[in-house]
PDB file of C-alpha atoms in Angstrom:
ATOM      1  CA  MET A1038     110.581 204.260  76.082  1.00  0.00           C
ATOM      2  CA  LEU A1039     112.393 201.527  74.128  1.00  0.00           C
ATOM      3  CA  SER A1040     114.065 199.864  77.133  1.00  0.00           C
ATOM      4  CA  SER A1041     110.690 199.089  78.723  1.00  0.00           C
ATOM      5  CA  ARG A1042     109.827 196.785  75.780  1.00  0.00           C
ATOM      6  CA  ILE A1043     113.082 194.877  75.566  1.00  0.00           C
ATOM      7  CA  ALA A1044     113.691 191.602  77.322  1.00  0.00           C
ATOM      8  CA  LEU A1045     117.171 190.142  77.476  1.00  0.00           C
ATOM      9  CA  SER A1046     117.749 186.411  77.474  1.00  0.00           C
ATOM     10  CA  LEU A1047     121.025 184.898  78.556  1.00  0.00           C
ATOM     11  CA  VAL A1048     122.197 181.322  78.317  1.00  0.00           C
ATOM     12  CA  VAL A1049     125.450 180.370  79.980  1.00  0.00           C
ATOM     13  CA  ILE A1050     127.281 177.102  79.434  1.00  0.00           C
ATOM     14  CA  ALA A1051     129.293 176.096  82.497  1.00  0.00           C
ATOM     15  CA  ALA A1052     131.017 172.747  82.921  1.00  0.00           C
ATOM     16  CA  GLY A1053     128.903 171.291  80.123  1.00  0.00           C
ATOM     17  CA  VAL A1054     125.634 172.255  81.845  1.00  0.00           C
ATOM     18  CA  GLU A1055     123.319 174.820  80.291  1.00  0.00           C
ATOM     19  CA  ILE A1056     122.060 177.434  82.709  1.00  0.00           C
ATOM     20  CA  GLY A1057     119.245 179.616  81.433  1.00  0.00           C
ATOM     21  CA  ALA A1058     118.145 182.973  82.716  1.00  0.00           C
ATOM     22  CA  ALA A1059     115.846 185.720  81.496  1.00  0.00           C
ATOM     23  CA  PHE A1060     115.858 189.364  82.494  1.00  0.00           C
ATOM     24  CA  ALA A1061     113.388 192.173  81.772  1.00  0.00           C
ATOM     25  CA  PRO A1062     113.321 195.832  82.750  1.00  0.00           C
ATOM     26  CA  PRO A1063     111.055 196.596  85.743  1.00  0.00           C
ATOM     27  CA  ALA A1064     107.391 197.416  85.131  1.00  0.00           C
ATOM     28  CA  THR A1065     107.299 195.834  81.671  1.00  0.00           C
ATOM     29  CA  GLY A1066     104.774 193.170  82.545  1.00  0.00           C
ATOM     30  CA  ILE A1067     107.154 190.565  81.138  1.00  0.00           C
ATOM     31  CA  ALA A1068     107.326 187.389  83.213  1.00  0.00           C
ATOM     32  CA  LEU A1069     110.791 186.520  84.455  1.00  0.00           C
ATOM     33  CA  ARG A1070     112.172 183.010  84.357  1.00  0.00           C
ATOM     34  CA  THR A1071     114.651 182.105  87.061  1.00  0.00           C
ATOM     35  CA  ALA A1072     117.731 180.077  86.278  1.00  0.00           C
ATOM     36  CA  PRO A1073     117.653 176.401  87.261  1.00  0.00           C
ATOM     37  CA  ALA A1074     120.001 175.311  90.023  1.00  0.00           C
ATOM     38  CA  LEU A1075     123.481 174.437  88.799  1.00  0.00           C
ATOM     39  CA  ARG A1076     124.148 170.699  88.961  1.00  0.00           C
ATOM     40  CA  MET A1077     127.560 169.154  88.700  1.00  0.00           C
ATOM     41  CA  ALA A1078     128.095 166.786  85.818  1.00  0.00           C
ATOM     42  CA  LYS A1079     128.116 163.110  86.760  1.00  0.00           C
ATOM     43  CA  ILE A1080     131.653 162.024  87.663  1.00  0.00           C
ATOM     44  CA  ASN A1081     131.267 158.242  87.531  1.00  0.00           C
ATOM     45  CA  GLY A1082     130.601 157.295  83.918  1.00  0.00           C
ATOM     46  CA  ASP A1083     131.335 153.554  83.949  1.00  0.00           C
ATOM     47  CA  GLN A1084     131.914 151.994  87.345  1.00  0.00           C
ATOM     48  CA  ASP A1085     129.196 149.833  88.963  1.00  0.00           C
ATOM     49  CA  GLN A1086     126.280 151.983  87.789  1.00  0.00           C
ATOM     50  CA  GLU A1087     123.654 149.805  89.514  1.00  0.00           C
ATOM     51  CA  ALA A1088     125.099 150.413  92.980  1.00  0.00           C
ATOM     52  CA  GLU A1089     123.626 153.128  95.201  1.00  0.00           C
ATOM     53  CA  LYS A1090     127.202 154.136  96.106  1.00  0.00           C
ATOM     54  CA  VAL A1091     130.514 152.801  94.774  1.00  0.00           C
ATOM     55  CA  VAL A1092     132.664 151.715  97.725  1.00  0.00           C
ATOM     56  CA  ASP A1093     135.892 149.719  97.579  1.00  0.00           C
ATOM     57  CA  ASN A1094     137.687 148.372 100.644  1.00  0.00           C
ATOM     58  CA  VAL A1095     141.382 147.632 100.240  1.00  0.00           C
ATOM     59  CA  LYS A1096     143.674 146.076 102.834  1.00  0.00           C
ATOM     60  CA  LEU A1097     147.378 146.799 102.568  1.00  0.00           C
ATOM     61  CA  ALA A1098     150.048 144.883 104.443  1.00  0.00           C
ATOM     62  CA  ALA A1099     153.163 146.453 105.927  1.00  0.00           C
ATOM     63  CA  GLY A1100     155.466 147.558 103.102  1.00  0.00           C
ATOM     64  CA  ASP A1101     152.686 147.564 100.454  1.00  0.00           C
ATOM     65  CA  LYS A1102     151.844 150.485  98.210  1.00  0.00           C
ATOM     66  CA  GLY A1103     148.544 151.092  96.408  1.00  0.00           C
ATOM     67  CA  VAL A1104     147.934 153.481  93.504  1.00  0.00           C
ATOM     68  CA  TYR A1105     144.241 154.315  93.193  1.00  0.00           C
ATOM     69  CA  CYS A1106     142.167 156.067  90.547  1.00  0.00           C
ATOM     70  CA  ARG A1107     140.639 159.483  91.243  1.00  0.00           C
ATOM     71  CA  CYS A1108     139.449 160.268  87.693  1.00  0.00           C
ATOM     72  CA  TRP A1109     136.910 157.403  87.376  1.00  0.00           C
ATOM     73  CA  LYS A1110     138.282 156.505  83.939  1.00  0.00           C
ATOM     74  CA  SER A1111     140.556 153.592  84.881  1.00  0.00           C
ATOM     75  CA  LYS A1112     139.760 150.249  83.254  1.00  0.00           C
ATOM     76  CA  THR A1113     141.212 148.608  86.396  1.00  0.00           C
ATOM     77  CA  PHE A1114     139.175 150.704  88.862  1.00  0.00           C
ATOM     78  CA  PRO A1115     139.730 151.216  91.778  1.00  0.00           C
ATOM     79  CA  LYS A1116     143.397 150.837  90.813  1.00  0.00           C
ATOM     80  CA  CYS A1117     144.924 153.505  88.593  1.00  0.00           C
ATOM     81  CA  ASP A1118     145.885 152.539  85.038  1.00  0.00           C
ATOM     82  CA  GLY A1119     147.095 156.020  84.009  1.00  0.00           C
ATOM     83  CA  ALA A1120     143.843 156.968  82.213  1.00  0.00           C
ATOM     84  CA  HIS A1121     144.045 160.379  83.907  1.00  0.00           C
ATOM     85  CA  ASN A1122     146.940 161.296  81.590  1.00  0.00           C
ATOM     86  CA  LYS A1123     144.679 161.271  78.511  1.00  0.00           C
ATOM     87  CA  HIS A1124     141.953 163.085  80.465  1.00  0.00           C
ATOM     88  CA  ASN A1125     144.427 165.783  81.557  1.00  0.00           C
ATOM     89  CA  GLU A1126     145.642 166.328  77.978  1.00  0.00           C
ATOM     90  CA  GLU A1127     142.095 166.569  76.584  1.00  0.00           C
ATOM     91  CA  GLU A1128     140.583 168.702  79.357  1.00  0.00           C
ATOM     92  CA  GLY A1129     143.547 170.745  80.579  1.00  0.00           C
ATOM     93  CA  ASP A1130     143.061 169.169  84.003  1.00  0.00           C
ATOM     94  CA  ASN A1131     145.717 168.077  86.517  1.00  0.00           C
ATOM     95  CA  VAL A1132     144.138 165.092  88.280  1.00  0.00           C
ATOM     96  CA  GLY A1133     146.390 162.248  89.382  1.00  0.00           C
ATOM     97  CA  PRO A1134     146.130 159.064  91.422  1.00  0.00           C
ATOM     98  CA  LEU A1135     145.900 158.592  95.166  1.00  0.00           C
ATOM     99  CA  ILE A1136     149.041 156.789  96.331  1.00  0.00           C
ATOM    100  CA  ILE A1137     149.012 155.050  99.701  1.00  0.00           C
ATOM    101  CA  ALA A1138     152.150 153.463 101.149  1.00  0.00           C
ATOM    102  CA  VAL A1139     152.294 151.488 104.360  1.00  0.00           C
ATOM    103  CA  ASP A1140     155.548 151.601 106.295  1.00  0.00           C
ATOM    104  CA  LYS A1141     157.281 148.308 107.128  1.00  0.00           C
TER     105      LYS A1141
END
């Protein structure tokens, strides 16, 4: 039977990460390879790479407003410089800043 000698390999690209998998019909004696666990791509590409965790503390006074980066591409991180606009155009994304306003 032809199907008992055929092995199918499948490679899927998801979010820039290659996920491999191999499948074979039962009782073929062909070893199966399981797909590796999916890992998310690294989000922080530039900011404080030596730190275990990037943490910024900001104090706002009454009446202040802060506009903070959520795309990790701002050259003025943690403040937003609008870099998400270019990212959104290139990637078809819709990320924007976090805006915090403190009432007077």
